[in-house]
PDB file of C-alpha atoms in Angstrom:
ATOM      1  CA  LYS A1188      83.946 151.804 257.153  1.00 45.00           C
ATOM      2  CA  LYS A1189      86.971 153.963 257.048  1.00 44.00           C
ATOM      3  CA  LYS A1190      89.761 153.182 254.584  1.00 47.00           C
ATOM      4  CA  GLY A1191      93.216 154.440 253.995  1.00 48.00           C
ATOM      5  CA  ARG A1192      94.694 156.651 256.979  1.00 60.00           C
ATOM      6  CA  GLY A1193      91.832 156.492 259.263  1.00 75.00           C
ATOM      7  CA  GLU A1194      89.199 158.729 256.584  1.00 86.00           C
ATOM      8  CA  THR A1195      85.665 157.577 255.349  1.00 92.00           C
ATOM      9  CA  PRO A1196      84.800 157.810 251.522  1.00 92.00           C
ATOM     10  CA  ASN A1197      83.430 161.227 252.351  1.00 94.00           C
ATOM     11  CA  SER A1198      86.195 162.745 254.335  1.00 95.00           C
ATOM     12  CA  LYS A1199      88.528 161.370 252.142  1.00 95.00           C
ATOM     13  CA  LEU A1200      86.881 162.547 248.765  1.00 96.00           C
ATOM     14  CA  THR A1201      86.650 166.247 250.577  1.00 96.00           C
ATOM     15  CA  ARG A1202      90.070 166.246 251.117  1.00 96.00           C
ATOM     16  CA  LEU A1203      91.103 165.085 247.641  1.00 96.00           C
ATOM     17  CA  THR A1204      88.809 167.578 246.006  1.00 96.00           C
ATOM     18  CA  ASN A1205      89.896 170.505 248.419  1.00 95.00           C
ATOM     19  CA  GLU A1206      93.892 169.437 247.018  1.00 95.00           C
ATOM     20  CA  GLY A1207      92.986 169.380 243.722  1.00 95.00           C
ATOM     21  CA  LEU A1208      91.346 172.786 243.869  1.00 94.00           C
ATOM     22  CA  ASN A1209      94.199 174.209 244.812  1.00 94.00           C
ATOM     23  CA  TRP A1210      96.056 172.420 242.192  1.00 93.00           C
ATOM     24  CA  ARG A1211      93.606 173.662 239.617  1.00 93.00           C
ATOM     25  CA  TYR A1212      93.525 177.283 241.120  1.00 93.00           C
ATOM     26  CA  PRO A1213      97.105 177.970 242.389  1.00 93.00           C
ATOM     27  CA  GLN A1214      96.063 181.708 242.521  1.00 92.00           C
ATOM     28  CA  GLY A1215      93.204 180.848 244.786  1.00 92.00           C
ATOM     29  CA  VAL A1216      89.846 179.458 244.438  1.00 91.00           C
ATOM     30  CA  PRO A1217      87.307 181.510 243.558  1.00 91.00           C
ATOM     31  CA  ALA A1218      84.600 182.200 245.798  1.00 90.00           C
ATOM     32  CA  GLN A1219      82.100 180.741 243.404  1.00 89.00           C
ATOM     33  CA  VAL A1220      83.770 177.851 242.653  1.00 90.00           C
ATOM     34  CA  GLN A1221      83.976 177.210 246.140  1.00 92.00           C
ATOM     35  CA  LYS A1222      80.384 177.310 246.547  1.00 90.00           C
ATOM     36  CA  GLN A1223      79.492 174.928 243.715  1.00 89.00           C
ATOM     37  CA  THR A1224      82.169 172.560 245.211  1.00 92.00           C
ATOM     38  CA  ASP A1225      80.320 172.534 248.446  1.00 93.00           C
ATOM     39  CA  HIS A1226      76.819 172.263 246.543  1.00 90.00           C
ATOM     40  CA  GLU A1227      78.202 169.018 244.854  1.00 90.00           C
ATOM     41  CA  LEU A1228      80.006 167.685 247.564  1.00 94.00           C
ATOM     42  CA  ILE A1229      76.784 167.923 250.060  1.00 93.00           C
ATOM     43  CA  LEU A1230      74.587 166.021 247.055  1.00 90.00           C
ATOM     44  CA  ILE A1231      77.623 163.453 246.831  1.00 91.00           C
ATOM     45  CA  LYS A1232      77.797 162.689 250.284  1.00 92.00           C
ATOM     46  CA  LYS A1233      73.864 162.563 250.673  1.00 90.00           C
ATOM     47  CA  LEU A1234      73.913 160.067 248.294  1.00 88.00           C
ATOM     48  CA  ASN A1235      76.343 157.995 249.296  1.00 88.00           C
ATOM     49  CA  TYR A1236      78.424 158.505 245.955  1.00 89.00           C
ATOM     50  CA  SER A1237      81.852 159.014 247.396  1.00 92.00           C
ATOM     51  CA  PRO A1238      82.910 155.523 246.705  1.00 90.00           C
ATOM     52  CA  TYR A1239      82.042 155.988 242.918  1.00 89.00           C
ATOM     53  CA  PHE A1240      84.115 159.029 242.355  1.00 92.00           C
ATOM     54  CA  LEU A1241      87.004 157.878 244.766  1.00 94.00           C
ATOM     55  CA  THR A1242      87.100 154.697 242.337  1.00 92.00           C
ATOM     56  CA  VAL A1243      86.789 156.689 239.243  1.00 92.00           C
ATOM     57  CA  HIS A1244      89.688 159.019 240.583  1.00 94.00           C
ATOM     58  CA  ASP A1245      91.486 155.874 241.565  1.00 95.00           C
ATOM     59  CA  ILE A1246      91.472 154.400 237.993  1.00 95.00           C
ATOM     60  CA  VAL A1247      92.504 157.790 236.583  1.00 95.00           C
ATOM     61  CA  ASN A1248      95.462 157.807 238.568  1.00 95.00           C
ATOM     62  CA  PHE A1249      96.546 154.988 237.490  1.00 96.00           C
ATOM     63  CA  ALA A1250      96.364 155.765 233.874  1.00 96.00           C
ATOM     64  CA  LYS A1251      98.404 159.036 234.964  1.00 95.00           C
ATOM     65  CA  SER A1252     101.086 156.773 236.422  1.00 95.00           C
ATOM     66  CA  ARG A1253     101.377 154.727 233.559  1.00 95.00           C
ATOM     67  CA  ASN A1254     101.759 157.844 231.025  1.00 94.00           C
ATOM     68  CA  ILE A1255      98.391 156.888 229.409  1.00 95.00           C
ATOM     69  CA  LEU A1256      96.469 159.739 227.962  1.00 94.00           C
ATOM     70  CA  CYS A1257      92.764 159.709 229.469  1.00 93.00           C
ATOM     71  CA  GLN A1258      89.643 162.035 229.336  1.00 91.00           C
ATOM     72  CA  GLY A1259      86.277 162.049 231.252  1.00 89.00           C
ATOM     73  CA  ARG A1260      83.576 162.740 228.618  1.00 83.00           C
ATOM     74  CA  GLY A1261      80.091 163.662 228.850  1.00 74.00           C
ATOM     75  CA  SER A1262      77.994 165.508 231.788  1.00 72.00           C
ATOM     76  CA  ALA A1263      81.069 164.523 233.956  1.00 71.00           C
ATOM     77  CA  ALA A1264      82.464 168.095 232.957  1.00 68.00           C
ATOM     78  CA  ASN A1265      79.594 169.480 234.661  1.00 77.00           C
ATOM     79  CA  SER A1266      81.167 169.076 238.064  1.00 86.00           C
ATOM     80  CA  ILE A1267      83.752 170.452 239.696  1.00 89.00           C
ATOM     81  CA  VAL A1268      84.637 167.655 241.873  1.00 92.00           C
ATOM     82  CA  CYS A1269      85.642 165.712 238.497  1.00 91.00           C
ATOM     83  CA  TYR A1270      87.866 168.905 237.149  1.00 92.00           C
ATOM     84  CA  SER A1271      89.586 168.921 240.424  1.00 94.00           C
ATOM     85  CA  LEU A1272      89.710 165.304 241.102  1.00 94.00           C
ATOM     86  CA  GLY A1273      91.441 164.829 237.365  1.00 93.00           C
ATOM     87  CA  ILE A1274      88.670 162.859 235.671  1.00 92.00           C
ATOM     88  CA  THR A1275      88.059 166.227 233.228  1.00 88.00           C
ATOM     89  CA  SER A1276      90.397 168.714 231.886  1.00 87.00           C
ATOM     90  CA  VAL A1277      87.464 171.221 231.144  1.00 81.00           C
ATOM     91  CA  SER A1278      86.485 173.670 233.854  1.00 80.00           C
ATOM     92  CA  PRO A1279      82.538 173.629 234.211  1.00 76.00           C
ATOM     93  CA  GLU A1280      83.188 177.640 234.495  1.00 70.00           C
ATOM     94  CA  VAL A1281      83.043 177.752 230.615  1.00 60.00           C
ATOM     95  CA  GLY A1282      80.383 175.576 229.964  1.00 57.00           C
ATOM     96  CA  THR A1283      76.447 175.944 230.556  1.00 56.00           C
ATOM     97  CA  MET A1284      75.220 172.898 231.871  1.00 59.00           C
ATOM     98  CA  VAL A1285      74.419 172.386 235.590  1.00 67.00           C
ATOM     99  CA  PHE A1286      75.597 169.553 237.976  1.00 70.00           C
ATOM    100  CA  GLU A1287      71.967 168.241 238.623  1.00 64.00           C
ATOM    101  CA  ARG A1288      72.200 166.901 235.078  1.00 64.00           C
ATOM    102  CA  PHE A1289      75.047 165.030 235.906  1.00 68.00           C
ATOM    103  CA  VAL A1290      74.073 164.124 239.812  1.00 72.00           C
ATOM    104  CA  SER A1291      70.375 164.590 240.527  1.00 67.00           C
ATOM    105  CA  GLU A1292      68.340 164.092 243.671  1.00 64.00           C
ATOM    106  CA  ALA A1293      65.277 163.978 242.109  1.00 63.00           C
ATOM    107  CA  ARG A1294      66.038 161.199 239.152  1.00 64.00           C
ATOM    108  CA  ASN A1295      67.920 158.859 242.231  1.00 65.00           C
ATOM    109  CA  GLU A1296      69.945 157.514 239.385  1.00 67.00           C
ATOM    110  CA  PRO A1297      73.852 156.866 240.164  1.00 67.00           C
ATOM    111  CA  PRO A1298      76.098 159.208 238.316  1.00 75.00           C
ATOM    112  CA  ASP A1299      77.209 157.416 234.761  1.00 76.00           C
ATOM    113  CA  ILE A1300      81.325 158.812 234.315  1.00 83.00           C
ATOM    114  CA  ASP A1301      82.529 157.709 231.036  1.00 88.00           C
ATOM    115  CA  ILE A1302      86.397 157.736 230.889  1.00 92.00           C
ATOM    116  CA  ASP A1303      87.922 157.686 227.142  1.00 93.00           C
ATOM    117  CA  PHE A1304      91.800 155.781 227.252  1.00 95.00           C
ATOM    118  CA  GLU A1305      94.424 155.421 224.329  1.00 95.00           C
ATOM    119  CA  HIS A1306      92.435 152.498 223.066  1.00 92.00           C
ATOM    120  CA  GLU A1307      95.790 150.892 221.767  1.00 93.00           C
ATOM    121  CA  ARG A1308      96.787 150.807 225.756  1.00 94.00           C
ATOM    122  CA  ARG A1309      93.045 150.226 227.344  1.00 93.00           C
ATOM    123  CA  GLU A1310      93.524 146.708 228.213  1.00 92.00           C
ATOM    124  CA  GLU A1311      96.477 147.905 230.704  1.00 95.00           C
ATOM    125  CA  ILE A1312      93.591 149.777 232.817  1.00 94.00           C
ATOM    126  CA  ILE A1313      91.064 146.820 232.358  1.00 93.00           C
ATOM    127  CA  GLN A1314      93.619 144.099 233.653  1.00 93.00           C
ATOM    128  CA  TYR A1315      94.419 147.203 236.628  1.00 95.00           C
ATOM    129  CA  ILE A1316      90.825 147.032 237.758  1.00 93.00           C
ATOM    130  CA  TYR A1317      91.020 142.962 237.722  1.00 92.00           C
ATOM    131  CA  ASN A1318      94.198 142.938 239.891  1.00 93.00           C
ATOM    132  CA  LYS A1319      92.824 145.525 242.435  1.00 93.00           C
ATOM    133  CA  PHE A1320      89.344 144.540 243.138  1.00 90.00           C
ATOM    134  CA  GLY A1321      89.253 140.475 241.898  1.00 90.00           C
ATOM    135  CA  HIS A1322      87.938 138.504 239.253  1.00 89.00           C
ATOM    136  CA  HIS A1323      85.399 137.566 241.923  1.00 89.00           C
ATOM    137  CA  ARG A1324      83.960 141.570 242.687  1.00 90.00           C
ATOM    138  CA  THR A1325      84.319 142.867 238.880  1.00 91.00           C
ATOM    139  CA  GLY A1326      83.124 141.787 235.393  1.00 90.00           C
ATOM    140  CA  LEU A1327      82.358 143.198 232.109  1.00 90.00           C
ATOM    141  CA  CYS A1328      78.813 144.395 231.436  1.00 91.00           C
ATOM    142  CA  ALA A1329      76.897 142.414 229.168  1.00 88.00           C
ATOM    143  CA  THR A1330      74.703 143.960 225.922  1.00 87.00           C
ATOM    144  CA  VAL A1331      71.613 142.187 224.751  1.00 87.00           C
ATOM    145  CA  VAL A1332      71.252 142.509 221.059  1.00 89.00           C
ATOM    146  CA  HIS A1333      67.895 142.630 219.734  1.00 90.00           C
ATOM    147  CA  TYR A1334      66.536 141.963 216.433  1.00 91.00           C
ATOM    148  CA  ARG A1335      65.937 144.794 213.788  1.00 91.00           C
ATOM    149  CA  LYS A1336      64.331 144.402 210.457  1.00 89.00           C
ATOM    150  CA  LYS A1337      67.701 144.161 208.485  1.00 90.00           C
ATOM    151  CA  ARG A1338      69.096 141.334 210.505  1.00 92.00           C
ATOM    152  CA  ALA A1339      65.565 139.592 210.838  1.00 92.00           C
ATOM    153  CA  LEU A1340      65.139 139.717 207.202  1.00 91.00           C
ATOM    154  CA  ARG A1341      68.328 137.855 206.396  1.00 92.00           C
ATOM    155  CA  GLU A1342      67.901 135.509 208.920  1.00 93.00           C
ATOM    156  CA  ILE A1343      64.406 134.281 208.915  1.00 92.00           C
ATOM    157  CA  GLY A1344      64.477 134.810 204.712  1.00 91.00           C
ATOM    158  CA  LYS A1345      67.787 132.076 204.993  1.00 92.00           C
ATOM    159  CA  VAL A1346      65.736 129.781 207.150  1.00 92.00           C
ATOM    160  CA  MET A1347      62.481 130.139 205.161  1.00 92.00           C
ATOM    161  CA  GLY A1348      64.200 129.066 201.625  1.00 91.00           C
ATOM    162  CA  LEU A1349      63.909 132.768 200.226  1.00 89.00           C
ATOM    163  CA  SER A1350      66.927 132.792 197.456  1.00 89.00           C
ATOM    164  CA  ILE A1351      69.417 135.673 198.206  1.00 91.00           C
ATOM    165  CA  ASP A1352      68.582 137.679 195.247  1.00 90.00           C
ATOM    166  CA  THR A1353      64.800 138.092 196.879  1.00 88.00           C
ATOM    167  CA  ILE A1354      66.509 138.752 200.102  1.00 88.00           C
ATOM    168  CA  THR A1355      68.655 141.328 198.414  1.00 88.00           C
ATOM    169  CA  ILE A1356      65.753 142.927 196.775  1.00 87.00           C
ATOM    170  CA  LEU A1357      63.450 142.994 199.859  1.00 86.00           C
ATOM    171  CA  LEU A1358      66.855 144.776 202.189  1.00 86.00           C
ATOM    172  CA  SER A1359      67.173 147.332 199.285  1.00 84.00           C
ATOM    173  CA  GLN A1360      63.502 148.280 199.675  1.00 79.00           C
ATOM    174  CA  LEU A1361      63.310 148.185 203.687  1.00 75.00           C
ATOM    175  CA  SER A1362      63.079 152.224 203.905  1.00 71.00           C
ATOM    176  CA  GLY A1363      60.268 152.216 201.336  1.00 68.00           C
ATOM    177  CA  TRP A1364      58.058 150.028 203.590  1.00 70.00           C
ATOM    178  CA  LYS A1365      57.249 152.577 206.257  1.00 69.00           C
ATOM    179  CA  LYS A1366      55.477 154.691 203.489  1.00 73.00           C
ATOM    180  CA  PRO A1367      51.478 154.061 203.137  1.00 73.00           C
ATOM    181  CA  GLY A1368      50.483 151.330 200.581  1.00 71.00           C
ATOM    182  CA  SER A1369      49.768 148.069 200.767  1.00 76.00           C
ATOM    183  CA  THR A1370      52.542 145.064 200.773  1.00 77.00           C
ATOM    184  CA  HIS A1371      51.043 143.205 197.841  1.00 78.00           C
ATOM    185  CA  ASP A1372      51.776 146.498 195.496  1.00 78.00           C
ATOM    186  CA  LYS A1373      55.143 146.850 197.164  1.00 79.00           C
ATOM    187  CA  LEU A1374      56.045 143.568 196.135  1.00 82.00           C
ATOM    188  CA  GLU A1375      54.902 143.979 192.588  1.00 80.00           C
ATOM    189  CA  LYS A1376      56.535 147.000 192.517  1.00 79.00           C
ATOM    190  CA  VAL A1377      59.721 145.850 193.041  1.00 79.00           C
ATOM    191  CA  GLY A1378      59.160 142.588 191.015  1.00 85.00           C
ATOM    192  CA  LEU A1379      58.271 139.943 193.491  1.00 85.00           C
ATOM    193  CA  ASN A1380      54.862 137.640 193.453  1.00 86.00           C
ATOM    194  CA  PRO A1381      52.720 139.386 195.674  1.00 83.00           C
ATOM    195  CA  LEU A1382      50.508 135.988 196.209  1.00 85.00           C
ATOM    196  CA  ASN A1383      53.700 133.703 197.042  1.00 89.00           C
ATOM    197  CA  ARG A1384      53.105 132.134 200.475  1.00 89.00           C
ATOM    198  CA  ARG A1385      56.238 131.479 201.996  1.00 90.00           C
ATOM    199  CA  LEU A1386      57.431 135.331 200.857  1.00 89.00           C
ATOM    200  CA  LEU A1387      54.096 136.419 202.879  1.00 89.00           C
ATOM    201  CA  GLN A1388      55.126 134.109 205.715  1.00 91.00           C
ATOM    202  CA  THR A1389      58.588 135.124 205.835  1.00 90.00           C
ATOM    203  CA  LEU A1390      57.414 139.123 205.967  1.00 89.00           C
ATOM    204  CA  ASN A1391      54.839 137.953 209.043  1.00 90.00           C
ATOM    205  CA  LEU A1392      57.642 136.170 210.800  1.00 92.00           C
ATOM    206  CA  VAL A1393      59.698 139.406 210.422  1.00 90.00           C
ATOM    207  CA  GLU A1394      57.542 141.721 212.034  1.00 89.00           C
ATOM    208  CA  GLU A1395      56.810 139.527 214.909  1.00 92.00           C
ATOM    209  CA  ILE A1396      60.651 138.554 215.894  1.00 92.00           C
ATOM    210  CA  ILE A1397      61.635 142.599 215.807  1.00 91.00           C
ATOM    211  CA  GLY A1398      62.810 143.543 218.960  1.00 91.00           C
ATOM    212  CA  PHE A1399      63.422 139.741 220.459  1.00 92.00           C
ATOM    213  CA  PRO A1400      66.718 139.020 221.968  1.00 90.00           C
ATOM    214  CA  ARG A1401      69.048 137.902 219.654  1.00 90.00           C
ATOM    215  CA  HIS A1402      72.253 137.180 221.565  1.00 87.00           C
ATOM    216  CA  LEU A1403      74.145 138.162 224.957  1.00 84.00           C
ATOM    217  CA  SER A1404      77.250 140.668 224.006  1.00 83.00           C
ATOM    218  CA  GLN A1405      79.953 142.444 225.808  1.00 82.00           C
ATOM    219  CA  HIS A1406      79.290 145.688 226.591  1.00 81.00           C
ATOM    220  CA  VAL A1407      82.292 148.056 224.955  1.00 78.00           C
ATOM    221  CA  GLY A1408      83.421 149.009 228.567  1.00 81.00           C
ATOM    222  CA  GLY A1409      80.783 149.033 230.810  1.00 86.00           C
ATOM    223  CA  PHE A1410      83.053 147.837 234.489  1.00 88.00           C
ATOM    224  CA  VAL A1411      80.688 146.503 237.094  1.00 89.00           C
ATOM    225  CA  ILE A1412      82.412 146.696 240.722  1.00 88.00           C
ATOM    226  CA  THR A1413      81.315 145.529 243.738  1.00 87.00           C
ATOM    227  CA  GLU A1414      82.282 145.612 247.554  1.00 85.00           C
ATOM    228  CA  ASP A1415      81.278 142.345 248.367  1.00 87.00           C
ATOM    229  CA  ARG A1416      81.518 139.091 246.197  1.00 89.00           C
ATOM    230  CA  LEU A1417      79.766 139.632 242.421  1.00 89.00           C
ATOM    231  CA  ASP A1418      79.697 136.008 241.706  1.00 86.00           C
ATOM    232  CA  GLU A1419      77.414 135.638 244.631  1.00 88.00           C
ATOM    233  CA  LEU A1420      74.821 137.778 242.859  1.00 88.00           C
ATOM    234  CA  ILE A1421      75.504 136.474 239.333  1.00 89.00           C
ATOM    235  CA  PRO A1422      77.332 133.590 237.436  1.00 88.00           C
ATOM    236  CA  ILE A1423      80.423 135.276 236.235  1.00 89.00           C
ATOM    237  CA  GLU A1424      81.765 133.762 232.715  1.00 89.00           C
ATOM    238  CA  ASN A1425      84.902 133.858 230.793  1.00 89.00           C
ATOM    239  CA  ALA A1426      85.035 135.903 227.771  1.00 84.00           C
ATOM    240  CA  THR A1427      86.474 135.311 224.252  1.00 83.00           C
ATOM    241  CA  MET A1428      89.487 137.402 225.127  1.00 84.00           C
ATOM    242  CA  PRO A1429      92.117 136.036 227.647  1.00 84.00           C
ATOM    243  CA  ASN A1430      91.973 137.449 231.135  1.00 87.00           C
ATOM    244  CA  ARG A1431      88.358 138.873 230.793  1.00 88.00           C
ATOM    245  CA  THR A1432      85.114 138.064 232.376  1.00 90.00           C
ATOM    246  CA  ILE A1433      81.646 139.278 231.645  1.00 89.00           C
ATOM    247  CA  ILE A1434      78.265 138.909 233.479  1.00 90.00           C
ATOM    248  CA  SER A1435      74.921 138.110 231.686  1.00 87.00           C
ATOM    249  CA  TRP A1436      72.697 141.359 233.322  1.00 89.00           C
ATOM    250  CA  ASP A1437      72.940 144.410 230.469  1.00 86.00           C
ATOM    251  CA  LYS A1438      73.069 148.161 231.561  1.00 82.00           C
ATOM    252  CA  ASN A1439      69.647 148.446 232.068  1.00 82.00           C
ATOM    253  CA  ASP A1440      69.791 145.681 234.945  1.00 85.00           C
ATOM    254  CA  ILE A1441      72.764 147.477 236.487  1.00 85.00           C
ATOM    255  CA  ASP A1442      70.966 150.817 236.733  1.00 80.00           C
ATOM    256  CA  ASN A1443      67.957 149.222 238.108  1.00 82.00           C
ATOM    257  CA  LEU A1444      69.965 147.525 240.967  1.00 82.00           C
ATOM    258  CA  GLY A1445      72.211 150.514 241.802  1.00 79.00           C
ATOM    259  CA  ILE A1446      75.136 148.581 241.018  1.00 83.00           C
ATOM    260  CA  LEU A1447      78.584 150.567 240.561  1.00 83.00           C
ATOM    261  CA  LYS A1448      79.331 150.903 236.618  1.00 86.00           C
ATOM    262  CA  VAL A1449      82.287 152.587 235.100  1.00 88.00           C
ATOM    263  CA  ASP A1450      82.940 152.859 231.215  1.00 89.00           C
ATOM    264  CA  ILE A1451      86.463 151.887 230.638  1.00 91.00           C
ATOM    265  CA  LEU A1452      86.444 153.158 226.581  1.00 92.00           C
ATOM    266  CA  GLY A1453      88.915 153.284 224.068  1.00 92.00           C
ATOM    267  CA  LEU A1454      89.260 156.252 222.124  1.00 92.00           C
ATOM    268  CA  GLY A1455      92.050 156.184 219.022  1.00 93.00           C
ATOM    269  CA  MET A1456      92.096 159.172 218.547  1.00 95.00           C
ATOM    270  CA  LEU A1457      94.014 159.532 221.862  1.00 94.00           C
ATOM    271  CA  SER A1458      96.218 157.483 220.503  1.00 94.00           C
ATOM    272  CA  CYS A1459      96.986 159.939 217.959  1.00 95.00           C
ATOM    273  CA  ILE A1460      97.333 162.614 220.360  1.00 94.00           C
ATOM    274  CA  ARG A1461      99.822 160.231 222.219  1.00 93.00           C
ATOM    275  CA  LYS A1462     102.130 159.582 219.164  1.00 93.00           C
ATOM    276  CA  ALA A1463     101.841 163.321 218.008  1.00 94.00           C
ATOM    277  CA  PHE A1464     103.506 164.206 221.710  1.00 92.00           C
ATOM    278  CA  SER A1465     106.164 161.560 220.643  1.00 91.00           C
ATOM    279  CA  LEU A1466     106.767 163.011 217.321  1.00 92.00           C
ATOM    280  CA  ILE A1467     106.867 166.628 218.889  1.00 92.00           C
ATOM    281  CA  HIS A1468     109.216 165.034 221.629  1.00 88.00           C
ATOM    282  CA  TYR A1469     111.745 163.209 219.259  1.00 87.00           C
ATOM    283  CA  TYR A1470     112.491 166.072 216.315  1.00 86.00           C
ATOM    284  CA  HIS A1471     112.273 168.513 218.978  1.00 83.00           C
ATOM    285  CA  ASN A1472     114.991 166.852 220.742  1.00 77.00           C
ATOM    286  CA  GLN A1473     116.913 166.218 217.389  1.00 73.00           C
ATOM    287  CA  SER A1474     116.964 169.730 216.599  1.00 67.00           C
ATOM    288  CA  HIS A1475     118.867 170.566 219.839  1.00 65.00           C
ATOM    289  CA  THR A1476     121.444 167.728 219.201  1.00 59.00           C
TER     290      THR A1476
END
C-alpha cells in the first residue's frame, strides 16, 4: 500500500534512513556503514518489517516533538537503521553484536524494540498511540501470572486452614526443600509434625498447582497494533486505569501470531536526567543574570 507522498513503506524507510545517515555522519557516510545499512534494509524489506520500523520511528518522533526523553534499548542498538532513525543513540560501530541478533531470516521472528520513556510522561505516549491508531486497532498485551512455590504455599495453606505461624515456617524453609532428603525429616527438623495429614495434603497440592495460571495481568508496556480491526480478532476490555484497554493474549501468543508489538516502557532514570537538565538550564541562566 502506498502511503504519504506516494511512498511504499519500503521506499519511505529507505528515504528516512538515508536522511538519518546524513544527519548522523555530516562529514560523509563511511563506506562500511553504508554497506551495513544496505544489508539491513535488504533484510528488513525481505521480511516485510518496514511498517514496524516506521511505526516505532513515528512514536519516537512524537516523544521528541514533546521534549520527552526516550531511548531504544537492547539488541536494537545493533542496528544502523535504528541509529539513523534516532531510535537509539549509540552507533553499532562501537559494539560487537551483529544485526542478525536483532533481525534474523533464520529465526523468522519479528523484531522486538523496547523503548524507554521518562516514567512521569509515559502516559502521553500511550494516549498518542490510542489516538493515532484508534482503540479498535490497539491494546496493551496481557501477562499470564502463574503459580510459584511461595504464592502457592501462602494461598493453599490458607485454604487448608494452616496457621499463619506454620505457613511462615514453611516459607522460611523454601530454599531447603530443593536439597536431598525426605519431606518427613525436613518437617521434623523445623518443628512441624511430619505425620499431620492436612500439612502433607497442603504440600502435595502445592506441588500440583505450581505452573498453573493464577490471573491475567497487564504487560508492563507491550502495545499491540494491527492494520485491521483488533476487536475482530479478540475482545478488547477496559483496563483498571482510565483510557487504557487490554487484550487477553500474552507476549508468546503475539509472537506466534506475528502481530506487531512495541514495548512502551517507563524509566525513572530518564525522568532524573530530564530534571537534571532543567536544573542545569535554570542555574546556568541564573548565573548569567
